[in-house]
């Protein structure tokens, strides 16, 4: 789930678990559908459908940053940018080592995520304007960070 706090819109993805299990040991992917849910009105809308596995979504002003790959292993994972206002999807130059099951959030032009950077696991931020990465929380030796939520 990705939350666009400014527009009060939640974005989430779904795919057929049955089809995913059938394709699990192949290079094929079930169709993923991205929905928008307007919190103020309860309106639900399909905004994106593609045969790519969408693992994580972060949203700001109707722009979705999505971690996608060919299948559930995300061997070829990359960030794509999808403008829900225009329907245009673009590959991005953002290179982040995001955990496949990671949460992502955007606040004040910074993308926050769980992953591996600088040789260790943790929570990191990526400045969408400058491209600078910073450590927010370094994972300790006997811990596993499995999620976070940003509220403001």
N, C-alpha and C. Protein backbone atom coordinates (compact mmCIF):
# COMPACT_ATOMS: atom_id res chain seq x y z
N UNK A 1 0.85 -1.18 0.00
CA UNK A 1 0.00 0.00 0.00
C UNK A 1 0.88 1.23 0.00
N UNK A 2 0.55 2.18 -0.84
CA UNK A 2 1.20 3.48 -0.85
C UNK A 2 0.17 4.53 -0.52
N UNK A 3 0.52 5.50 0.29
CA UNK A 3 -0.43 6.52 0.72
C UNK A 3 0.02 7.88 0.22
N UNK A 4 -0.85 8.56 -0.49
CA UNK A 4 -0.60 9.93 -0.93
C UNK A 4 -1.30 10.83 0.08
N UNK A 5 -0.53 11.37 1.02
CA UNK A 5 -1.11 12.11 2.13
C UNK A 5 -1.75 13.42 1.69
N UNK A 6 -1.21 14.03 0.66
CA UNK A 6 -1.74 15.32 0.20
C UNK A 6 -3.13 15.16 -0.42
N UNK A 7 -3.33 14.11 -1.21
CA UNK A 7 -4.61 13.91 -1.89
C UNK A 7 -5.54 12.94 -1.16
N UNK A 8 -5.09 12.43 -0.02
CA UNK A 8 -5.86 11.47 0.78
C UNK A 8 -6.28 10.26 -0.05
N UNK A 9 -5.29 9.74 -0.80
CA UNK A 9 -5.53 8.60 -1.66
C UNK A 9 -4.58 7.46 -1.30
N UNK A 10 -5.14 6.27 -1.14
CA UNK A 10 -4.33 5.09 -0.90
C UNK A 10 -4.23 4.32 -2.21
N UNK A 11 -3.06 3.78 -2.51
CA UNK A 11 -2.84 2.95 -3.69
C UNK A 11 -2.41 1.57 -3.23
N UNK A 12 -3.00 0.55 -3.82
CA UNK A 12 -2.59 -0.79 -3.46
C UNK A 12 -2.65 -1.69 -4.68
N UNK A 13 -1.90 -2.79 -4.61
CA UNK A 13 -1.81 -3.70 -5.75
C UNK A 13 -2.40 -5.05 -5.37
N UNK A 14 -2.88 -5.75 -6.39
CA UNK A 14 -3.36 -7.11 -6.17
C UNK A 14 -3.05 -7.94 -7.41
N UNK A 15 -2.96 -9.23 -7.19
CA UNK A 15 -2.73 -10.19 -8.28
C UNK A 15 -3.35 -11.51 -7.85
N UNK A 16 -3.51 -12.41 -8.80
CA UNK A 16 -4.09 -13.72 -8.51
C UNK A 16 -3.05 -14.60 -7.82
N UNK A 17 -3.33 -14.97 -6.58
CA UNK A 17 -2.42 -15.86 -5.85
C UNK A 17 -2.36 -17.22 -6.53
N UNK A 18 -3.50 -17.68 -7.04
CA UNK A 18 -3.55 -18.97 -7.72
C UNK A 18 -2.65 -18.95 -8.96
N UNK A 19 -2.76 -17.90 -9.77
CA UNK A 19 -1.93 -17.78 -10.96
C UNK A 19 -0.46 -17.62 -10.58
N UNK A 20 -0.18 -16.86 -9.52
CA UNK A 20 1.20 -16.66 -9.07
C UNK A 20 1.84 -17.98 -8.67
N UNK A 21 1.12 -18.80 -7.93
CA UNK A 21 1.65 -20.10 -7.52
C UNK A 21 1.90 -21.00 -8.72
N UNK A 22 1.02 -20.93 -9.71
CA UNK A 22 1.18 -21.74 -10.93
C UNK A 22 2.43 -21.30 -11.70
N UNK A 23 2.75 -20.00 -11.68
CA UNK A 23 3.88 -19.47 -12.44
C UNK A 23 5.15 -19.33 -11.61
N UNK A 24 5.13 -19.75 -10.34
CA UNK A 24 6.20 -19.48 -9.38
C UNK A 24 7.60 -19.87 -9.87
N UNK A 25 7.76 -20.98 -10.51
CA UNK A 25 9.09 -21.42 -10.93
C UNK A 25 9.36 -21.11 -12.40
N UNK A 26 8.69 -20.13 -12.90
CA UNK A 26 8.89 -19.70 -14.29
C UNK A 26 9.32 -18.24 -14.29
N UNK A 27 9.57 -17.72 -15.45
CA UNK A 27 9.90 -16.30 -15.58
C UNK A 27 8.67 -15.47 -15.92
N UNK A 28 7.49 -16.07 -15.75
CA UNK A 28 6.25 -15.38 -16.06
C UNK A 28 5.65 -14.77 -14.80
N UNK A 29 4.78 -13.81 -15.00
CA UNK A 29 4.20 -13.06 -13.89
C UNK A 29 2.69 -12.94 -14.09
N UNK A 30 1.92 -13.09 -13.01
CA UNK A 30 0.49 -12.83 -13.15
C UNK A 30 0.24 -11.34 -13.33
N UNK A 31 -0.92 -11.00 -13.84
CA UNK A 31 -1.28 -9.60 -14.01
C UNK A 31 -1.43 -8.93 -12.65
N UNK A 32 -0.85 -7.77 -12.49
CA UNK A 32 -1.00 -6.97 -11.28
C UNK A 32 -1.92 -5.80 -11.60
N UNK A 33 -2.81 -5.52 -10.70
CA UNK A 33 -3.71 -4.38 -10.83
C UNK A 33 -3.43 -3.41 -9.69
N UNK A 34 -3.28 -2.13 -10.02
CA UNK A 34 -3.11 -1.09 -9.02
C UNK A 34 -4.43 -0.34 -8.91
N UNK A 35 -4.91 -0.19 -7.69
CA UNK A 35 -6.14 0.53 -7.41
C UNK A 35 -5.84 1.82 -6.64
N UNK A 36 -6.66 2.82 -6.87
CA UNK A 36 -6.62 4.01 -6.02
C UNK A 36 -7.90 4.01 -5.20
N UNK A 37 -7.77 4.42 -3.96
CA UNK A 37 -8.92 4.51 -3.06
C UNK A 37 -8.92 5.90 -2.45
N UNK A 38 -9.91 6.70 -2.81
CA UNK A 38 -10.06 8.07 -2.27
C UNK A 38 -10.67 7.95 -0.88
N UNK A 39 -9.90 8.28 0.11
CA UNK A 39 -10.34 8.09 1.49
C UNK A 39 -11.54 8.97 1.82
N UNK A 40 -11.57 10.20 1.32
CA UNK A 40 -12.66 11.12 1.64
C UNK A 40 -14.00 10.72 1.03
N UNK A 41 -13.98 10.07 -0.14
CA UNK A 41 -15.23 9.76 -0.84
C UNK A 41 -15.53 8.27 -0.92
N UNK A 42 -14.54 7.42 -0.64
CA UNK A 42 -14.73 5.98 -0.75
C UNK A 42 -14.66 5.47 -2.18
N UNK A 43 -14.27 6.33 -3.13
CA UNK A 43 -14.20 5.95 -4.54
C UNK A 43 -13.01 5.02 -4.78
N UNK A 44 -13.26 3.89 -5.45
CA UNK A 44 -12.23 2.91 -5.80
C UNK A 44 -12.11 2.87 -7.31
N UNK A 45 -10.88 2.95 -7.81
CA UNK A 45 -10.66 2.99 -9.25
C UNK A 45 -9.42 2.19 -9.63
N UNK A 46 -9.49 1.48 -10.74
CA UNK A 46 -8.32 0.80 -11.30
C UNK A 46 -7.50 1.84 -12.05
N UNK A 47 -6.20 1.95 -11.71
CA UNK A 47 -5.35 2.96 -12.37
C UNK A 47 -4.24 2.35 -13.20
N UNK A 48 -3.98 1.03 -13.04
CA UNK A 48 -2.84 0.42 -13.73
C UNK A 48 -3.03 -1.08 -13.76
N UNK A 49 -2.74 -1.71 -14.90
CA UNK A 49 -2.74 -3.17 -15.01
C UNK A 49 -1.59 -3.57 -15.92
N UNK A 50 -0.79 -4.53 -15.47
CA UNK A 50 0.35 -4.98 -16.27
C UNK A 50 0.81 -6.33 -15.75
N UNK A 51 1.47 -7.10 -16.60
CA UNK A 51 2.04 -8.38 -16.20
C UNK A 51 3.43 -8.15 -15.61
N UNK A 52 3.48 -7.45 -14.53
CA UNK A 52 4.69 -7.23 -13.73
C UNK A 52 4.29 -7.40 -12.28
N UNK A 53 5.20 -7.91 -11.48
CA UNK A 53 4.95 -8.06 -10.05
C UNK A 53 5.29 -6.73 -9.37
N UNK A 54 4.32 -6.14 -8.71
CA UNK A 54 4.54 -4.87 -8.00
C UNK A 54 4.67 -5.21 -6.52
N UNK A 55 5.86 -4.96 -5.99
CA UNK A 55 6.14 -5.31 -4.60
C UNK A 55 5.83 -4.18 -3.64
N UNK A 56 6.15 -2.95 -4.03
CA UNK A 56 5.98 -1.80 -3.13
C UNK A 56 5.55 -0.59 -3.93
N UNK A 57 4.81 0.29 -3.27
CA UNK A 57 4.34 1.53 -3.89
C UNK A 57 4.55 2.67 -2.91
N UNK A 58 5.09 3.78 -3.40
CA UNK A 58 5.12 5.04 -2.66
C UNK A 58 4.46 6.08 -3.55
N UNK A 59 3.70 7.01 -2.97
CA UNK A 59 2.92 7.95 -3.77
C UNK A 59 3.07 9.38 -3.28
N UNK A 60 3.05 10.30 -4.26
CA UNK A 60 3.03 11.73 -3.93
C UNK A 60 2.40 12.47 -5.10
N UNK A 61 1.34 13.22 -4.83
CA UNK A 61 0.66 14.04 -5.83
C UNK A 61 0.23 13.24 -7.06
N UNK A 62 -0.21 12.01 -6.87
CA UNK A 62 -0.65 11.19 -7.98
C UNK A 62 0.47 10.52 -8.76
N UNK A 63 1.70 10.69 -8.32
CA UNK A 63 2.86 10.03 -8.93
C UNK A 63 3.21 8.83 -8.07
N UNK A 64 3.24 7.64 -8.71
CA UNK A 64 3.57 6.42 -7.98
C UNK A 64 4.99 5.98 -8.31
N UNK A 65 5.75 5.68 -7.28
CA UNK A 65 7.07 5.07 -7.41
C UNK A 65 6.84 3.62 -7.04
N UNK A 66 7.04 2.72 -8.00
CA UNK A 66 6.73 1.31 -7.78
C UNK A 66 7.96 0.45 -7.96
N UNK A 67 8.17 -0.48 -7.02
CA UNK A 67 9.21 -1.48 -7.13
C UNK A 67 8.59 -2.65 -7.87
N UNK A 68 9.09 -2.94 -9.09
CA UNK A 68 8.50 -3.99 -9.91
C UNK A 68 9.56 -5.00 -10.35
N UNK A 69 9.10 -6.15 -10.79
CA UNK A 69 9.98 -7.18 -11.32
C UNK A 69 9.18 -8.19 -12.11
N UNK A 70 9.89 -9.15 -12.70
CA UNK A 70 9.24 -10.15 -13.54
C UNK A 70 8.40 -11.11 -12.71
N UNK A 71 8.90 -11.56 -11.58
CA UNK A 71 8.12 -12.48 -10.76
C UNK A 71 8.37 -12.18 -9.29
N UNK A 72 7.85 -13.02 -8.41
CA UNK A 72 7.90 -12.75 -6.97
C UNK A 72 9.32 -12.63 -6.42
N UNK A 73 10.32 -13.19 -7.11
CA UNK A 73 11.70 -13.09 -6.64
C UNK A 73 12.31 -11.72 -6.95
N UNK A 74 11.73 -11.00 -7.89
CA UNK A 74 12.19 -9.66 -8.27
C UNK A 74 13.67 -9.65 -8.64
N UNK A 75 14.12 -10.66 -9.36
CA UNK A 75 15.54 -10.71 -9.75
C UNK A 75 15.93 -9.51 -10.59
N UNK A 76 15.00 -9.00 -11.37
CA UNK A 76 15.27 -7.85 -12.23
C UNK A 76 14.59 -6.58 -11.70
N UNK A 77 14.48 -6.48 -10.37
CA UNK A 77 13.71 -5.40 -9.79
C UNK A 77 14.24 -4.02 -10.17
N UNK A 78 13.30 -3.11 -10.31
CA UNK A 78 13.64 -1.72 -10.63
C UNK A 78 12.50 -0.84 -10.17
N UNK A 79 12.80 0.43 -10.08
CA UNK A 79 11.79 1.43 -9.73
C UNK A 79 11.26 2.02 -11.04
N UNK A 80 9.95 2.06 -11.18
CA UNK A 80 9.32 2.77 -12.29
C UNK A 80 8.45 3.87 -11.69
N UNK A 81 8.23 4.89 -12.49
CA UNK A 81 7.43 6.03 -12.06
C UNK A 81 6.17 6.07 -12.92
N UNK A 82 5.02 6.07 -12.27
CA UNK A 82 3.74 6.07 -12.97
C UNK A 82 2.94 7.29 -12.55
N UNK A 83 2.58 8.11 -13.53
CA UNK A 83 1.78 9.30 -13.28
C UNK A 83 0.30 8.92 -13.46
N UNK A 84 -0.43 8.85 -12.37
CA UNK A 84 -1.84 8.46 -12.45
C UNK A 84 -2.69 9.53 -13.12
N UNK A 85 -2.18 10.76 -13.19
CA UNK A 85 -2.92 11.85 -13.83
C UNK A 85 -2.88 11.74 -15.35
N UNK A 86 -1.76 11.27 -15.90
CA UNK A 86 -1.59 11.19 -17.35
C UNK A 86 -1.60 9.77 -17.89
N UNK A 87 -1.39 8.78 -17.01
CA UNK A 87 -1.31 7.38 -17.44
C UNK A 87 0.04 7.01 -18.01
N UNK A 88 1.03 7.91 -17.89
CA UNK A 88 2.36 7.65 -18.44
C UNK A 88 3.23 6.94 -17.39
N UNK A 89 3.87 5.86 -17.82
CA UNK A 89 4.81 5.13 -16.98
C UNK A 89 6.20 5.27 -17.57
N UNK A 90 7.19 5.52 -16.71
CA UNK A 90 8.56 5.71 -17.17
C UNK A 90 9.51 4.90 -16.31
N UNK A 91 10.57 4.39 -16.93
CA UNK A 91 11.66 3.79 -16.16
C UNK A 91 12.35 4.93 -15.42
N UNK A 92 12.88 4.62 -14.26
CA UNK A 92 13.59 5.67 -13.52
C UNK A 92 15.07 5.30 -13.41
N UNK A 93 15.87 6.29 -13.11
CA UNK A 93 17.30 6.08 -12.88
C UNK A 93 17.60 5.84 -11.41
N UNK A 94 16.57 5.69 -10.61
CA UNK A 94 16.76 5.48 -9.17
C UNK A 94 17.30 4.08 -8.96
N UNK A 95 18.46 3.99 -8.33
CA UNK A 95 19.10 2.70 -8.05
C UNK A 95 19.15 2.51 -6.54
N UNK A 96 18.24 1.71 -6.03
CA UNK A 96 18.18 1.43 -4.60
C UNK A 96 18.12 -0.06 -4.39
N UNK A 97 18.73 -0.53 -3.33
CA UNK A 97 18.69 -1.95 -3.00
C UNK A 97 17.58 -2.17 -1.97
N UNK A 98 16.34 -2.09 -2.45
CA UNK A 98 15.17 -2.20 -1.59
C UNK A 98 14.85 -3.67 -1.35
N UNK A 99 14.51 -3.99 -0.12
CA UNK A 99 14.08 -5.35 0.21
C UNK A 99 12.80 -5.65 -0.56
N UNK A 100 12.69 -6.85 -1.11
CA UNK A 100 11.56 -7.21 -1.97
C UNK A 100 10.20 -7.00 -1.32
N UNK A 101 10.11 -7.17 -0.03
CA UNK A 101 8.83 -7.02 0.68
C UNK A 101 8.78 -5.71 1.45
N UNK A 102 9.55 -4.75 1.03
CA UNK A 102 9.72 -3.51 1.78
C UNK A 102 8.53 -2.58 1.69
N UNK A 103 8.38 -1.81 2.72
CA UNK A 103 7.48 -0.67 2.69
C UNK A 103 8.26 0.49 2.08
N UNK A 104 7.57 1.37 1.38
CA UNK A 104 8.16 2.60 0.87
C UNK A 104 7.19 3.73 1.16
N UNK A 105 7.69 4.88 1.49
CA UNK A 105 6.87 6.06 1.73
C UNK A 105 7.61 7.29 1.23
N UNK A 106 6.88 8.32 0.82
CA UNK A 106 7.48 9.59 0.43
C UNK A 106 6.93 10.68 1.33
N UNK A 107 7.85 11.46 1.88
CA UNK A 107 7.50 12.66 2.62
C UNK A 107 8.53 13.72 2.27
N UNK A 108 8.05 14.91 1.92
CA UNK A 108 8.93 16.04 1.60
C UNK A 108 10.02 15.69 0.60
N UNK A 109 9.66 15.05 -0.49
CA UNK A 109 10.59 14.70 -1.57
C UNK A 109 11.66 13.70 -1.17
N UNK A 110 11.43 12.97 -0.08
CA UNK A 110 12.34 11.89 0.30
C UNK A 110 11.57 10.58 0.28
N UNK A 111 12.17 9.59 -0.37
CA UNK A 111 11.62 8.24 -0.43
C UNK A 111 12.28 7.43 0.68
N UNK A 112 11.48 6.89 1.59
CA UNK A 112 11.99 6.08 2.70
C UNK A 112 11.72 4.61 2.37
N UNK A 113 12.67 3.74 2.70
CA UNK A 113 12.54 2.32 2.35
C UNK A 113 13.42 1.47 3.26
N UNK A 114 13.10 0.16 3.28
CA UNK A 114 13.93 -0.82 3.98
C UNK A 114 14.77 -1.52 2.92
N UNK A 115 16.05 -1.68 3.20
CA UNK A 115 16.91 -2.33 2.22
C UNK A 115 18.33 -2.52 2.73
N UNK A 116 19.24 -2.62 1.78
CA UNK A 116 20.66 -2.76 2.09
C UNK A 116 21.42 -1.69 1.33
N UNK A 117 22.08 -0.83 2.05
CA UNK A 117 22.92 0.22 1.47
C UNK A 117 24.16 0.32 2.35
N UNK A 118 25.23 0.82 1.79
CA UNK A 118 26.47 1.07 2.55
C UNK A 118 26.98 -0.18 3.26
N UNK A 119 26.60 -1.39 2.78
CA UNK A 119 27.09 -2.63 3.36
C UNK A 119 26.30 -3.16 4.53
N UNK A 120 25.15 -2.57 4.84
CA UNK A 120 24.34 -3.07 5.95
C UNK A 120 22.86 -2.85 5.66
N UNK A 121 22.02 -3.61 6.41
CA UNK A 121 20.57 -3.49 6.29
C UNK A 121 20.06 -2.38 7.19
N UNK A 122 18.93 -1.82 6.80
CA UNK A 122 18.33 -0.78 7.63
C UNK A 122 17.20 -0.07 6.93
N UNK A 123 16.81 1.07 7.51
CA UNK A 123 15.84 1.98 6.90
C UNK A 123 16.65 3.14 6.35
N UNK A 124 16.35 3.51 5.10
CA UNK A 124 17.13 4.53 4.42
C UNK A 124 16.20 5.57 3.80
N UNK A 125 16.77 6.73 3.49
CA UNK A 125 16.02 7.73 2.74
C UNK A 125 16.79 8.04 1.46
N UNK A 126 16.03 8.40 0.44
CA UNK A 126 16.59 8.76 -0.86
C UNK A 126 15.95 10.09 -1.26
N UNK A 127 16.77 11.12 -1.42
CA UNK A 127 16.27 12.43 -1.81
C UNK A 127 15.95 12.40 -3.30
N UNK A 128 14.68 12.60 -3.65
CA UNK A 128 14.24 12.52 -5.04
C UNK A 128 14.82 13.65 -5.90
N UNK A 129 15.27 14.74 -5.28
CA UNK A 129 15.85 15.86 -6.03
C UNK A 129 17.35 15.71 -6.23
N UNK A 130 18.06 15.35 -5.16
CA UNK A 130 19.53 15.30 -5.25
C UNK A 130 20.08 13.91 -5.50
N UNK A 131 19.29 12.86 -5.22
CA UNK A 131 19.76 11.49 -5.36
C UNK A 131 20.59 11.01 -4.17
N UNK A 132 20.67 11.81 -3.12
CA UNK A 132 21.47 11.44 -1.96
C UNK A 132 20.74 10.41 -1.09
N UNK A 133 21.49 9.37 -0.68
CA UNK A 133 20.98 8.33 0.21
C UNK A 133 21.51 8.59 1.62
N UNK A 134 20.65 8.35 2.62
CA UNK A 134 21.06 8.50 4.01
C UNK A 134 20.49 7.36 4.84
N UNK A 135 21.20 7.01 5.90
CA UNK A 135 20.72 6.00 6.84
C UNK A 135 19.78 6.66 7.84
N UNK A 136 18.62 6.07 8.03
CA UNK A 136 17.68 6.51 9.05
C UNK A 136 17.84 5.63 10.28
N UNK A 137 17.91 4.31 10.07
CA UNK A 137 18.07 3.36 11.16
C UNK A 137 18.89 2.18 10.66
N UNK A 138 20.01 1.93 11.29
CA UNK A 138 20.85 0.77 10.95
C UNK A 138 20.33 -0.44 11.72
N UNK A 139 20.11 -1.53 11.00
CA UNK A 139 19.63 -2.76 11.62
C UNK A 139 20.72 -3.37 12.47
N UNK A 140 20.40 -3.72 13.72
CA UNK A 140 21.36 -4.36 14.61
C UNK A 140 21.54 -5.82 14.22
N UNK A 141 22.61 -6.41 14.72
CA UNK A 141 22.99 -7.77 14.37
C UNK A 141 21.89 -8.80 14.62
N UNK A 142 21.20 -8.71 15.73
CA UNK A 142 20.20 -9.72 16.09
C UNK A 142 18.77 -9.25 15.84
N UNK A 143 18.59 -8.29 14.95
CA UNK A 143 17.26 -7.77 14.63
C UNK A 143 16.90 -8.02 13.18
N UNK A 144 15.63 -7.85 12.88
CA UNK A 144 15.15 -7.83 11.50
C UNK A 144 14.08 -6.76 11.42
N UNK A 145 14.33 -5.73 10.65
CA UNK A 145 13.34 -4.67 10.46
C UNK A 145 12.36 -5.16 9.41
N UNK A 146 11.08 -5.21 9.76
CA UNK A 146 10.12 -5.78 8.82
C UNK A 146 9.03 -4.82 8.38
N UNK A 147 9.09 -3.57 8.76
CA UNK A 147 8.07 -2.62 8.30
C UNK A 147 8.19 -1.30 9.03
N UNK A 148 7.55 -0.30 8.46
CA UNK A 148 7.48 1.00 9.11
C UNK A 148 6.30 1.77 8.53
N UNK A 149 5.93 2.82 9.20
CA UNK A 149 4.88 3.69 8.72
C UNK A 149 5.27 5.11 9.05
N UNK A 150 5.08 6.01 8.11
CA UNK A 150 5.34 7.42 8.34
C UNK A 150 4.01 8.15 8.45
N UNK A 151 3.84 8.88 9.51
CA UNK A 151 2.59 9.62 9.70
C UNK A 151 2.93 11.08 9.94
N UNK A 152 2.20 11.95 9.26
CA UNK A 152 2.38 13.38 9.51
C UNK A 152 1.12 14.12 9.21
